[in-house]
Short mmCIF file of C-alpha atoms and ligand atoms in Angstrom, two decimals:
data_model
loop_
_atom_site.label_atom_id
_atom_site.label_comp_id
_atom_site.label_asym_id
_atom_site.label_seq_id
_atom_site.Cartn_x
_atom_site.Cartn_y
_atom_site.Cartn_z
CA MET Y 1 77.43 128.60 110.33
CA ASP Y 2 79.58 126.08 112.08
CA LEU Y 3 82.75 124.90 110.41
CA LYS Y 4 84.98 122.40 112.16
CA PHE Y 5 88.12 120.53 111.20
CA VAL Y 6 88.49 117.15 112.81
CA PRO Y 7 91.77 115.26 112.56
CA SER Y 8 91.46 111.51 112.27
CA ILE Y 9 93.06 108.43 110.79
CA CYS Y 10 92.00 106.86 107.53
CA SER Y 11 90.31 103.56 108.24
CA TYR Y 12 90.52 102.07 104.77
CA CYS Y 13 93.84 100.28 105.09
CA GLY Y 14 96.70 99.43 107.36
CA THR Y 15 98.84 102.38 106.31
CA GLY Y 16 97.02 104.70 108.65
CA CYS Y 17 97.22 108.05 106.88
CA GLY Y 18 96.30 111.15 108.84
CA VAL Y 19 93.18 112.82 107.49
CA LEU Y 20 91.34 115.99 108.31
CA PHE Y 21 87.56 116.05 108.05
CA GLU Y 22 85.81 119.22 107.05
CA VAL Y 23 82.52 119.39 108.95
CA LEU Y 24 80.05 122.11 107.98
CA ASP Y 25 76.97 122.44 110.20
CA GLY Y 26 77.50 118.95 111.55
CA GLU Y 27 77.66 117.43 108.09
CA LEU Y 28 80.84 115.83 106.84
CA VAL Y 29 81.54 117.59 103.54
CA GLY Y 30 85.16 116.82 102.78
CA THR Y 31 88.33 114.91 103.55
CA LEU Y 32 91.83 116.36 103.33
CA PRO Y 33 95.24 114.86 103.96
CA MET Y 34 96.88 116.07 107.13
CA LYS Y 35 99.95 117.98 106.00
CA THR Y 36 102.01 117.38 109.11
CA HIS Y 37 101.12 113.76 109.70
CA PRO Y 38 104.29 111.65 109.77
CA VAL Y 39 102.72 108.74 107.89
CA ASN Y 40 101.32 110.37 104.76
CA GLN Y 41 102.92 113.82 104.82
CA GLY Y 42 100.04 115.55 103.12
CA LYS Y 43 99.17 112.84 100.61
CA LEU Y 44 96.31 110.34 100.33
CA CYS Y 45 95.21 107.63 97.96
CA ILE Y 46 91.85 107.75 96.24
CA LYS Y 47 90.17 105.78 99.02
CA GLY Y 48 91.33 108.21 101.68
CA TRP Y 49 90.28 111.23 99.63
CA ASN Y 50 86.72 109.89 99.47
CA LEU Y 51 86.35 108.83 103.09
CA HIS Y 52 83.51 111.26 103.70
CA GLU Y 53 81.37 109.90 100.91
CA HIS Y 54 80.12 106.69 102.46
CA ILE Y 55 78.99 108.46 105.62
CA ASN Y 56 76.15 110.29 103.88
CA SER Y 57 75.65 107.71 101.18
CA PRO Y 58 72.03 106.73 100.56
CA LEU Y 59 73.29 103.22 99.76
CA ARG Y 60 74.52 102.72 103.29
CA LEU Y 61 72.94 99.83 105.19
CA LYS Y 62 71.30 100.97 108.40
CA HIS Y 63 69.25 97.90 109.27
CA PRO Y 64 69.87 94.17 109.10
CA LEU Y 65 68.37 92.71 105.95
CA LEU Y 66 67.21 89.13 105.57
CA LYS Y 67 67.14 87.51 102.15
CA THR Y 68 64.22 85.18 101.70
CA PHE Y 69 63.19 83.87 98.30
CA GLY Y 70 65.60 86.24 96.59
CA ARG Y 71 64.28 89.37 98.25
CA PHE Y 72 65.67 91.45 101.05
CA THR Y 73 63.39 92.34 103.94
CA LYS Y 74 64.15 94.55 106.90
CA VAL Y 75 64.30 92.65 110.19
CA ASP Y 76 65.31 93.55 113.73
CA TRP Y 77 68.63 92.56 115.22
CA GLY Y 78 67.21 89.76 117.38
CA LYS Y 79 65.72 88.04 114.38
CA ALA Y 80 68.87 88.60 112.30
CA VAL Y 81 71.08 87.04 114.96
CA ASP Y 82 68.71 84.10 115.45
CA VAL Y 83 68.53 83.30 111.78
CA THR Y 84 72.29 83.65 111.31
CA ALA Y 85 73.07 81.39 114.28
CA HIS Y 86 70.57 78.82 113.12
CA ARG Y 87 71.85 78.76 109.53
CA LEU Y 88 75.51 78.72 110.61
CA LYS Y 89 74.83 75.72 112.83
CA GLU Y 90 73.11 73.93 109.96
CA VAL Y 91 75.94 74.66 107.53
CA ILE Y 92 78.65 73.62 110.02
CA ALA Y 93 76.78 70.42 110.89
CA ALA Y 94 76.40 69.52 107.24
CA HIS Y 95 79.78 70.59 105.78
CA GLY Y 96 82.17 71.18 108.66
CA PRO Y 97 83.50 74.45 110.11
CA ASP Y 98 85.87 75.13 107.19
CA SER Y 99 82.87 75.69 104.96
CA VAL Y 100 82.45 79.02 106.72
CA GLY Y 101 84.58 82.11 106.11
CA VAL Y 102 84.58 85.38 108.00
CA LEU Y 103 85.33 88.63 106.24
CA VAL Y 104 86.01 91.66 108.39
CA SER Y 105 86.48 95.27 107.51
CA ALA Y 106 88.73 98.23 108.04
CA LYS Y 107 85.67 100.27 108.75
CA MET Y 108 85.30 98.55 112.13
CA THR Y 109 87.42 99.08 115.22
CA ASN Y 110 90.39 96.90 116.11
CA GLU Y 111 88.40 95.43 118.94
CA GLU Y 112 85.50 94.45 116.74
CA ASN Y 113 87.91 92.84 114.31
CA TYR Y 114 89.54 90.97 117.18
CA LEU Y 115 86.14 89.71 118.31
CA ALA Y 116 85.32 88.63 114.77
CA GLN Y 117 88.46 86.52 114.43
CA LYS Y 118 87.86 85.11 117.91
CA PHE Y 119 84.37 84.19 116.82
CA ALA Y 120 85.71 82.53 113.68
CA ARG Y 121 88.45 80.59 115.42
CA ALA Y 122 86.93 79.74 118.82
CA VAL Y 123 83.21 79.54 118.09
CA ILE Y 124 82.99 78.38 114.49
CA GLY Y 125 86.35 76.63 114.51
CA THR Y 126 87.90 77.78 111.25
CA ASN Y 127 90.94 79.81 110.26
CA ASN Y 128 89.12 81.29 107.29
CA VAL Y 129 89.32 84.93 108.40
CA ASP Y 130 90.30 87.73 106.12
CA HIS Y 131 90.36 91.49 106.08
CA CYS Y 132 90.00 94.04 103.31
CA ALA Y 133 93.13 95.91 104.41
CA ARG Y 134 95.45 92.91 104.22
CA LEU Y 135 97.53 94.65 101.60
CA MET X 1 88.74 131.05 70.74
CA THR X 2 89.81 128.01 68.71
CA LEU X 3 92.93 129.86 67.71
CA LYS X 4 93.72 130.72 71.31
CA ARG X 5 93.20 127.19 72.54
CA MET X 6 95.08 125.55 69.70
CA THR X 7 98.07 127.87 69.98
CA PHE X 8 98.15 127.27 73.70
CA LEU X 9 98.02 123.51 73.21
CA GLN X 10 100.73 123.61 70.54
CA HIS X 11 103.06 125.32 72.99
CA LEU X 12 102.16 122.91 75.79
CA LEU X 13 102.71 119.85 73.61
CA ALA X 14 106.04 121.25 72.51
CA PHE X 15 107.01 121.56 76.16
CA LEU X 16 106.30 117.86 76.62
CA GLY X 17 108.42 117.07 73.55
CA LEU X 18 105.68 116.60 70.95
CA GLU X 19 106.29 119.57 68.71
CA GLY X 20 104.72 120.02 65.29
CA ARG X 21 102.07 117.30 65.51
CA LEU X 22 99.16 119.68 65.90
CA HIS X 23 98.23 122.19 63.23
CA LEU X 24 95.49 124.73 62.64
CA GLU X 25 94.68 126.44 59.37
CA TRP X 26 91.69 128.40 58.09
CA ILE X 27 90.69 127.28 54.63
CA SER X 28 87.56 128.47 52.90
CA SER X 29 85.67 126.17 50.58
CA ALA X 30 86.94 128.30 47.67
CA GLU X 31 90.59 127.75 48.50
CA ALA X 32 91.25 124.36 46.98
CA GLN X 33 94.91 125.15 46.35
CA LYS X 34 95.50 126.13 49.95
CA PHE X 35 93.75 122.97 51.15
CA VAL X 36 95.98 120.78 49.02
CA ALA X 37 99.12 122.64 50.07
CA THR X 38 98.22 122.43 53.76
CA VAL X 39 97.31 118.77 53.76
CA THR X 40 100.37 117.82 51.73
CA GLY X 41 102.61 119.95 53.89
CA PHE X 42 101.25 118.58 57.13
CA THR X 43 101.36 114.99 55.88
CA GLU X 44 104.99 115.59 54.95
CA THR X 45 105.75 117.02 58.40
CA ILE X 46 104.15 114.07 60.13
CA ARG X 47 105.95 111.60 57.90
CA ARG X 48 109.22 113.28 58.72
CA LEU X 49 108.47 113.16 62.43
CA GLY X 50 107.67 109.45 62.22
CA PRO X 51 105.13 107.50 64.24
CA SER X 52 103.98 109.11 67.45
CA PRO X 53 106.24 108.16 70.32
CA LEU X 54 103.10 107.89 72.41
CA ARG X 55 101.77 105.24 70.11
CA THR X 56 104.89 103.12 70.25
CA ALA X 57 104.90 103.66 73.98
CA SER X 58 101.24 102.57 73.97
CA LEU X 59 100.40 105.00 76.68
CA ALA X 60 102.82 103.68 79.26
CA ARG X 61 101.28 100.29 79.57
CA SER X 62 103.89 98.69 77.41
CA GLU X 63 107.44 98.46 78.58
CA ASN X 64 108.75 101.19 76.26
CA VAL X 65 107.91 104.10 78.45
CA LEU X 66 109.60 102.51 81.39
CA THR X 67 112.62 101.16 79.67
CA ALA X 68 113.31 103.86 77.08
CA PRO X 69 114.56 106.42 79.61
CA MET X 70 116.46 103.68 81.39
CA ARG X 71 118.18 102.60 78.21
CA ARG X 72 119.00 106.20 77.43
CA SER X 73 120.65 106.69 80.78
CA GLY X 74 122.25 103.25 80.86
CA CYS X 75 120.72 102.46 84.20
CA PRO X 76 121.59 98.77 84.68
CA GLY X 77 119.82 98.09 87.95
CA LEU X 78 116.55 99.30 86.58
CA SER X 79 116.40 97.40 83.34
CA GLN X 80 113.75 94.93 84.47
CA THR X 81 110.29 95.36 83.07
CA VAL X 82 107.94 96.55 85.71
CA VAL X 83 104.84 96.22 83.57
CA PRO X 84 103.76 92.76 82.28
CA GLU X 85 105.15 92.12 78.83
CA ASP X 86 101.81 91.41 77.23
CA GLY X 87 100.80 94.92 78.14
CA THR X 88 97.92 93.72 80.30
CA LYS X 89 96.16 96.34 82.27
CA ILE X 90 97.21 96.60 85.85
CA VAL X 91 94.16 96.83 88.04
CA ASN X 92 94.45 97.89 91.64
CA GLY X 93 98.10 98.74 91.24
CA MET G 1 98.07 138.25 122.50
CA THR G 2 99.94 138.81 119.28
CA PRO G 3 98.82 141.70 117.04
CA ILE G 4 97.21 139.28 114.59
CA GLN G 5 95.27 137.49 117.31
CA GLN G 6 94.08 140.87 118.60
CA GLN G 7 93.10 141.98 115.12
CA VAL G 8 91.07 138.84 114.48
CA LYS G 9 89.39 139.21 117.86
CA ASN G 10 88.46 142.81 117.04
CA TRP G 11 87.17 141.90 113.59
CA LEU G 12 84.91 139.24 115.06
CA GLU G 13 83.69 141.48 117.90
CA GLU G 14 83.04 144.41 115.57
CA LYS G 15 81.10 142.01 113.32
CA ARG G 16 83.38 142.93 110.49
CA VAL G 17 83.53 139.19 109.71
CA ASP G 18 81.29 136.32 110.83
CA ILE G 19 83.90 133.62 110.61
CA PHE G 20 87.67 133.77 110.44
CA LEU G 21 89.81 131.04 108.91
CA ALA G 22 93.31 130.56 110.27
CA TYR G 23 95.22 127.83 112.06
CA ARG G 24 95.66 126.54 115.56
CA ILE G 25 97.76 123.78 117.03
CA LEU G 26 95.79 120.66 117.82
CA ASP G 27 97.54 117.54 119.12
CA GLY G 28 100.81 119.07 117.97
CA HIS G 29 99.60 119.60 114.40
CA PRO G 30 99.01 123.03 112.92
CA LEU G 31 95.49 122.56 111.53
CA PRO G 32 93.02 124.94 109.93
CA HIS G 33 90.45 126.32 112.31
CA ALA G 34 87.37 128.49 111.95
CA PHE G 35 87.24 131.19 114.62
CA THR G 36 83.82 132.59 115.51
CA ARG G 37 82.24 135.11 117.87
CA GLU G 38 80.68 132.27 119.88
CA HIS G 39 84.13 130.96 120.77
CA ILE G 40 86.00 134.25 120.77
CA GLU G 41 88.42 133.00 123.45
CA GLU G 42 89.96 130.63 120.90
CA THR G 43 91.56 133.58 119.10
CA ALA G 44 94.29 133.41 121.75
CA GLU G 45 95.38 130.13 120.13
CA LEU G 46 95.48 131.48 116.58
CA VAL G 47 98.65 130.79 114.58
CA THR G 48 99.38 131.57 110.95
CA GLY G 49 101.47 128.55 110.01
CA PRO G 50 103.66 126.76 109.36
CA ALA G 51 101.43 124.27 107.52
CA ARG G 52 99.35 125.61 104.69
CA TYR G 53 95.91 124.43 103.67
CA SER G 54 93.77 126.02 101.03
CA LEU G 55 91.66 128.20 103.32
CA GLU G 56 90.08 129.89 100.30
CA LYS G 57 88.56 126.56 99.31
CA PHE G 58 86.85 126.32 102.70
CA ALA G 59 85.67 129.91 102.16
CA THR G 60 83.96 128.89 98.91
CA HIS G 61 82.24 126.01 100.73
CA ILE G 62 80.90 128.45 103.33
CA ALA G 63 79.93 130.97 100.65
CA SER G 64 77.97 128.45 98.63
CA ARG G 65 75.86 127.58 101.67
CA TYR G 66 75.73 131.07 103.20
CA PRO G 67 75.95 133.58 100.34
CA ALA G 68 75.71 136.52 102.76
CA ALA G 69 78.47 135.30 105.09
CA ARG G 70 81.38 137.65 105.63
CA ILE G 71 84.51 135.59 105.80
CA GLY G 72 87.94 136.53 107.09
CA MET G 73 91.13 134.57 106.60
CA VAL G 74 94.87 134.83 106.94
CA ALA G 75 96.34 134.96 103.47
CA ARG G 76 99.77 134.35 102.11
CA ASP G 77 100.62 135.44 98.61
CA CYS G 78 99.26 132.28 97.04
CA ASN G 79 96.02 132.45 99.05
CA GLN G 80 95.55 135.99 97.84
CA ARG G 81 96.12 135.03 94.22
CA ALA G 82 93.69 132.13 94.57
CA LEU G 83 91.09 134.46 96.09
CA ASN G 84 91.44 136.75 93.08
CA VAL G 85 90.90 133.84 90.71
CA LEU G 86 87.90 132.57 92.69
CA ARG G 87 86.38 136.05 92.54
CA VAL G 88 86.95 136.30 88.80
CA TRP G 89 85.31 132.90 88.36
CA ASN G 90 82.30 133.89 90.51
CA GLN G 91 82.97 131.47 93.33
CA LEU G 92 83.20 134.30 95.85
CA LYS G 93 81.51 137.68 95.80
CA ASP G 94 83.41 140.95 95.69
CA GLY G 95 84.39 141.99 99.17
CA GLN G 96 83.03 138.80 100.72
CA VAL G 97 86.42 137.72 101.98
CA GLU G 98 88.64 140.00 104.02
CA THR G 99 92.22 138.97 104.48
CA VAL G 100 94.92 139.51 107.03
CA PRO G 101 98.10 139.28 104.98
CA VAL G 102 100.82 137.13 106.46
CA THR G 103 104.28 136.60 105.10
CA CYS G 104 105.64 133.28 104.03
CA CYS G 105 109.16 132.01 104.35
CA PRO G 106 111.52 133.54 101.82
CA SER G 107 112.47 131.35 98.91
CA HIS G 108 114.69 131.61 95.90
CA LEU G 109 111.86 130.39 93.72
CA HIS G 110 110.16 133.73 93.73
CA HIS G 111 111.56 137.19 93.96
CA HIS G 112 108.98 138.16 96.53
CA ALA G 113 108.37 135.32 98.92
CA ASP G 114 107.05 131.84 98.86
CA CYS G 115 106.57 128.90 101.09
CA SER G 116 109.87 127.16 101.66
CA TYR G 117 107.92 124.24 103.09
CA LEU G 118 106.68 123.70 99.57
CA GLU G 119 109.94 124.37 97.86
CA PRO G 120 110.69 121.26 95.87
CA HIS G 121 113.33 118.96 97.23
CA PRO G 122 116.28 118.32 94.97
CA ALA G 123 115.61 115.18 92.94
CA GLY G 124 117.13 111.86 93.95
CA ALA G 125 119.43 109.82 91.72
CA VAL G 126 116.72 107.87 89.88
CA LYS G 127 114.57 110.91 89.25
CA GLN G 128 117.57 112.81 87.96
CA GLN G 129 118.34 110.04 85.49
CA LEU G 130 114.83 109.20 84.39
CA GLY G 131 112.39 111.87 85.40
CA GLN G 132 111.91 115.59 85.55
CA ALA G 133 113.44 117.15 88.64
CA PRO G 134 110.83 119.44 90.19
CA ASN G 135 113.27 122.18 91.06
CA GLN G 136 114.32 122.87 87.48
CA SER G 137 113.60 126.10 85.69
CA LEU G 138 111.48 126.01 82.54
CA ALA G 139 114.55 126.88 80.47
CA GLU G 140 116.39 123.86 81.86
CA VAL G 141 113.52 121.56 80.85
CA GLU G 142 113.33 123.10 77.41
CA ALA G 143 117.06 122.62 76.93
CA GLN G 144 116.55 118.84 76.94
CA PRO G 145 116.24 117.25 73.48
CA ALA G 146 112.56 116.73 72.58
CA ALA G 147 112.65 112.92 72.65
CA GLU G 148 114.39 112.85 76.01
CA ARG G 149 112.00 115.45 77.39
CA LEU G 150 109.03 113.30 76.37
CA ASP G 151 110.61 110.20 77.90
CA ARG G 152 111.18 112.03 81.12
CA TRP G 153 107.64 113.37 81.31
CA LEU G 154 106.15 109.98 80.48
CA TYR G 155 108.28 108.40 83.19
CA GLU G 156 106.78 110.88 85.62
CA PHE G 157 103.20 110.48 84.40
CA GLN G 158 103.21 106.69 84.43
CA LYS G 159 103.73 106.81 88.19
CA CYS G 160 100.31 108.39 88.61
CA ILE G 161 97.97 106.42 90.87
CA LYS G 162 94.94 108.47 89.79
CA CYS G 163 94.19 109.56 93.31
CA TYR G 164 92.76 112.86 92.07
CA GLY G 165 94.68 114.50 94.89
CA CYS G 166 96.01 117.18 92.57
CA ARG G 167 92.48 118.16 91.65
CA ASN G 168 90.96 117.75 95.10
CA ILE G 169 93.50 119.92 96.87
CA CYS G 170 93.64 122.65 94.21
CA PRO G 171 92.06 125.89 95.47
CA VAL G 172 90.89 126.84 91.98
CA CYS G 173 89.41 123.44 91.00
CA PHE G 174 85.74 123.87 91.76
CA CYS G 175 83.87 122.40 88.77
CA LYS G 176 80.77 120.40 89.64
CA GLU G 177 81.52 118.01 86.81
CA CYS G 178 85.18 117.21 86.25
CA SER G 179 86.54 116.25 82.83
CA LEU G 180 89.00 113.94 84.55
CA GLU G 181 86.06 111.74 85.53
CA HIS G 182 84.62 111.48 82.03
CA ALA G 183 85.12 107.92 80.84
CA GLU G 184 84.98 109.11 77.20
CA LEU G 185 87.95 111.41 77.77
CA ILE G 186 89.97 109.33 80.17
CA GLY G 187 89.51 105.59 80.24
CA THR G 188 88.65 103.94 83.51
CA GLY G 189 89.67 100.75 85.25
CA HIS G 190 93.42 100.72 84.74
CA LEU G 191 96.55 102.20 86.22
CA PRO G 192 98.37 104.30 85.33
CA PRO G 193 95.51 106.30 83.85
CA ASP G 194 95.64 107.25 80.17
CA ILE G 195 98.81 109.27 79.91
CA PRO G 196 99.66 111.91 79.04
CA ILE G 197 95.97 112.73 78.47
CA PHE G 198 95.06 112.71 82.15
CA HIS G 199 97.77 115.21 83.01
CA LEU G 200 97.33 117.26 79.86
CA VAL G 201 93.61 117.67 80.39
CA ARG G 202 94.25 118.98 83.83
CA ALA G 203 97.07 121.20 82.61
CA VAL G 204 94.85 122.70 79.90
CA HIS G 205 92.12 123.38 82.42
CA MET G 206 94.58 125.19 84.62
CA ALA G 207 95.26 127.82 81.94
CA GLY G 208 94.13 131.14 83.34
CA ARG G 209 93.38 129.50 86.66
CA CYS G 210 96.51 128.04 88.24
CA VAL G 211 98.02 130.39 90.79
CA ASP G 212 101.25 128.42 91.20
CA CYS G 213 100.59 127.61 94.84
CA GLY G 214 102.23 124.19 94.61
CA LEU G 215 99.61 122.41 96.69
CA CYS G 216 99.04 119.84 93.93
CA GLU G 217 102.68 118.86 93.71
CA ASP G 218 102.77 118.68 97.48
CA ALA G 219 99.75 116.36 97.56
CA CYS G 220 100.91 114.06 94.77
CA PRO G 221 101.86 110.70 96.29
CA ALA G 222 103.76 109.86 93.09
CA GLU G 223 105.89 113.01 93.32
CA ILE G 224 105.07 114.09 89.78
CA PRO G 225 106.41 117.62 89.22
CA LEU G 226 102.96 119.03 88.49
CA ARG G 227 103.85 122.52 89.53
CA LEU G 228 106.60 122.59 86.94
CA LEU G 229 104.10 121.60 84.25
CA TYR G 230 101.53 124.18 85.31
CA ARG G 231 104.23 126.79 85.54
CA LYS G 232 104.75 126.28 81.82
CA VAL G 233 100.98 126.63 81.39
CA ASN G 234 101.16 129.96 83.17
CA ALA G 235 104.16 131.04 81.13
CA ILE G 236 102.34 130.29 77.86
CA VAL G 237 99.28 132.20 79.02
CA LYS G 238 101.52 135.11 79.95
CA ASP G 239 103.47 135.05 76.68
CA LEU G 240 100.51 134.61 74.35
CA PHE G 241 97.85 136.67 76.07
CA ASP G 242 99.80 138.81 78.51
CA TYR G 243 97.54 137.51 81.25
CA GLU G 244 98.92 137.10 84.73
CA THR G 245 96.74 134.59 86.57
CA GLY G 246 95.55 135.66 89.98
CA SER G 247 96.87 139.17 89.70
CA GLY G 248 93.77 141.12 88.90
CA ASP G 249 90.08 141.30 88.17
CA THR G 250 90.09 140.59 84.46
CA LEU G 251 88.64 137.44 82.97
CA PRO G 252 91.14 134.88 81.70
CA PRO G 253 91.79 134.79 77.94
CA PHE G 254 89.84 131.56 77.40
CA SER G 255 86.68 133.05 78.89
CA ILE G 256 86.45 136.07 76.59
CA LEU G 257 86.22 136.21 72.84
CA GLY G 258 87.90 139.56 72.32
CA ASP G 259 87.05 142.08 69.56
CA LYS G 260 89.34 140.95 66.83
CA PRO G 261 91.88 138.19 66.40
CA THR G 262 95.32 139.35 67.43
CA MET G 263 97.15 136.15 66.59
CA SER G 264 97.73 134.09 63.50
CA PRO G 265 97.99 130.31 63.41
CA MET G 266 101.40 128.80 63.91
CA PRO G 267 103.20 127.80 60.70
CA LEU G 268 103.96 124.17 59.95
CA LEU G 269 107.01 122.86 61.70
CA ALA G 270 109.90 124.06 59.54
CA ALA G 271 112.11 121.54 57.80
CA ALA G 272 115.05 123.17 59.55
CA GLN G 273 113.91 121.46 62.74
CA GLU G 274 115.20 118.11 61.55
S1 SF4 N 301 93.50 103.70 102.27
FE1 SF4 N 301 94.88 105.20 101.26
S2 SF4 N 301 94.58 107.09 102.45
FE2 SF4 N 301 93.75 105.41 103.69
S3 SF4 N 301 95.44 104.76 105.02
FE3 SF4 N 301 95.52 103.46 103.18
S4 SF4 N 301 96.96 104.53 101.78
FE4 SF4 N 301 96.33 106.02 103.34
S1 SF4 N 302 99.77 125.00 91.69
FE1 SF4 N 302 98.46 123.19 91.60
S2 SF4 N 302 97.09 123.34 93.37
FE2 SF4 N 302 97.98 125.38 93.02
S3 SF4 N 302 96.52 126.45 91.71
FE3 SF4 N 302 98.03 125.49 90.35
S4 SF4 N 302 97.13 123.50 89.82
FE4 SF4 N 302 96.01 124.25 91.60
S1 SF4 N 303 98.08 113.74 92.67
FE1 SF4 N 303 99.67 112.75 91.40
S2 SF4 N 303 99.19 110.54 91.53
FE2 SF4 N 303 97.36 111.66 92.22
S3 SF4 N 303 96.10 111.87 90.36
FE3 SF4 N 303 97.33 113.76 90.54
S4 SF4 N 303 99.16 113.34 89.30
FE4 SF4 N 303 98.19 111.36 89.69
#
């Protein structure tokens, strides 16, 4: 019987509400608003309240998937990166860099998001970068 | 049980300002007179009360709910409609 | 060591309880914490406030996974009432939870004591004009003309962002399947949710359950005076059935049939009301 309460910050949007995770036997079972957090003062929106759900979700992607002939197959990272690089090059050569858009996510770290926009701007050469938390 | 729940709900609705729009009566199949009296009486009550304010307010998605209290209090700065006039549903706030 | 810290330490060492729920300060925030025999030294950091989380809800989570667990917790008045309700509704077993009573800050809202941290703020200018101020008494609300009262409640309800915070935080909301998530009862895909149905459904379900802890109102991002509404629910339950929620071991009036009807249906609204 191991119950822990872990304070954290909601990663779903730019507001940055303080949340408290309820961890029972190493499994994340609940999310609560942090009462004393200056940003949200004990309140959350529906996304924040359900933060714990995607962690244990069976729908979560754990491997890269490659879509060939309309079907997804599991591939390793090397293959996934190779195919992506190859296809991106083809698309950029045929239609120009602005035919590519990069969508990033609040569920990544700041640094990863920074790298993604750097990749979009410096490597691909487009300003088409967007983020789900651009409220 | 029905009686308990209905009486409870009647009190709760009255607290919200919707008194008299919910009614419960036991009528056996032999009591035709009572049935007629109840239905006529309740129809009369409802007619007197007029259309449901919730219906005219269309469950807050029309402007009534927002503007009615503002009109009542003569709140000039707040008289703009916050909800689209056509009553379209607001998705994602 | 304060007396409470010592008491908790003793309880854990004597195996009177397996786990003890209280608070400790982490990164400057008073946060709930589960104290155990394995980390007995942490009891020196135990505090009883000032923030308040629904510890009894965590207790039910432990109890559902470890039915034999003996759980201790610090309990204010509201925690104690919620524990009574959870016991009546079979979420916790008799004697499974042992409490160390702690006092809360005095408040004018209750003759005994209540949490002043949760005492509603006086309403601002807009809320006073358009909405229902949370710090009113029931009599003050009832003194408003019916049409105005409805306007004011609808103004409050239409602010709802359907975050389900009121349900999620409530210590006595434990249903596996929640009526608020039934698309047939409450339509989906638009904001505000169907009002006043959303709030009425919850209010009805709080009859014989709500312990007036105020956590829902505190968690509502739209500042809807939910506690005021549920206080009326409690008042009706008290008036009609003489049932005081959270005070004892008896089942709430909506869970028992009773021997014989003691009420008669309400008469039609009299013409004198016009
Ligand atoms: S997604 Fe909701 S809970 Fe999370 S930070 Fe934004 S407003 Fe707060
Ligand atoms: S006051 Fe609110 S949170 Fe507390 S028991 Fe009642 S409904 Fe639940
Ligand atoms: S906490 Fe407030 S905003 Fe959220 S669902 Fe409940 S009433 Fe609506």
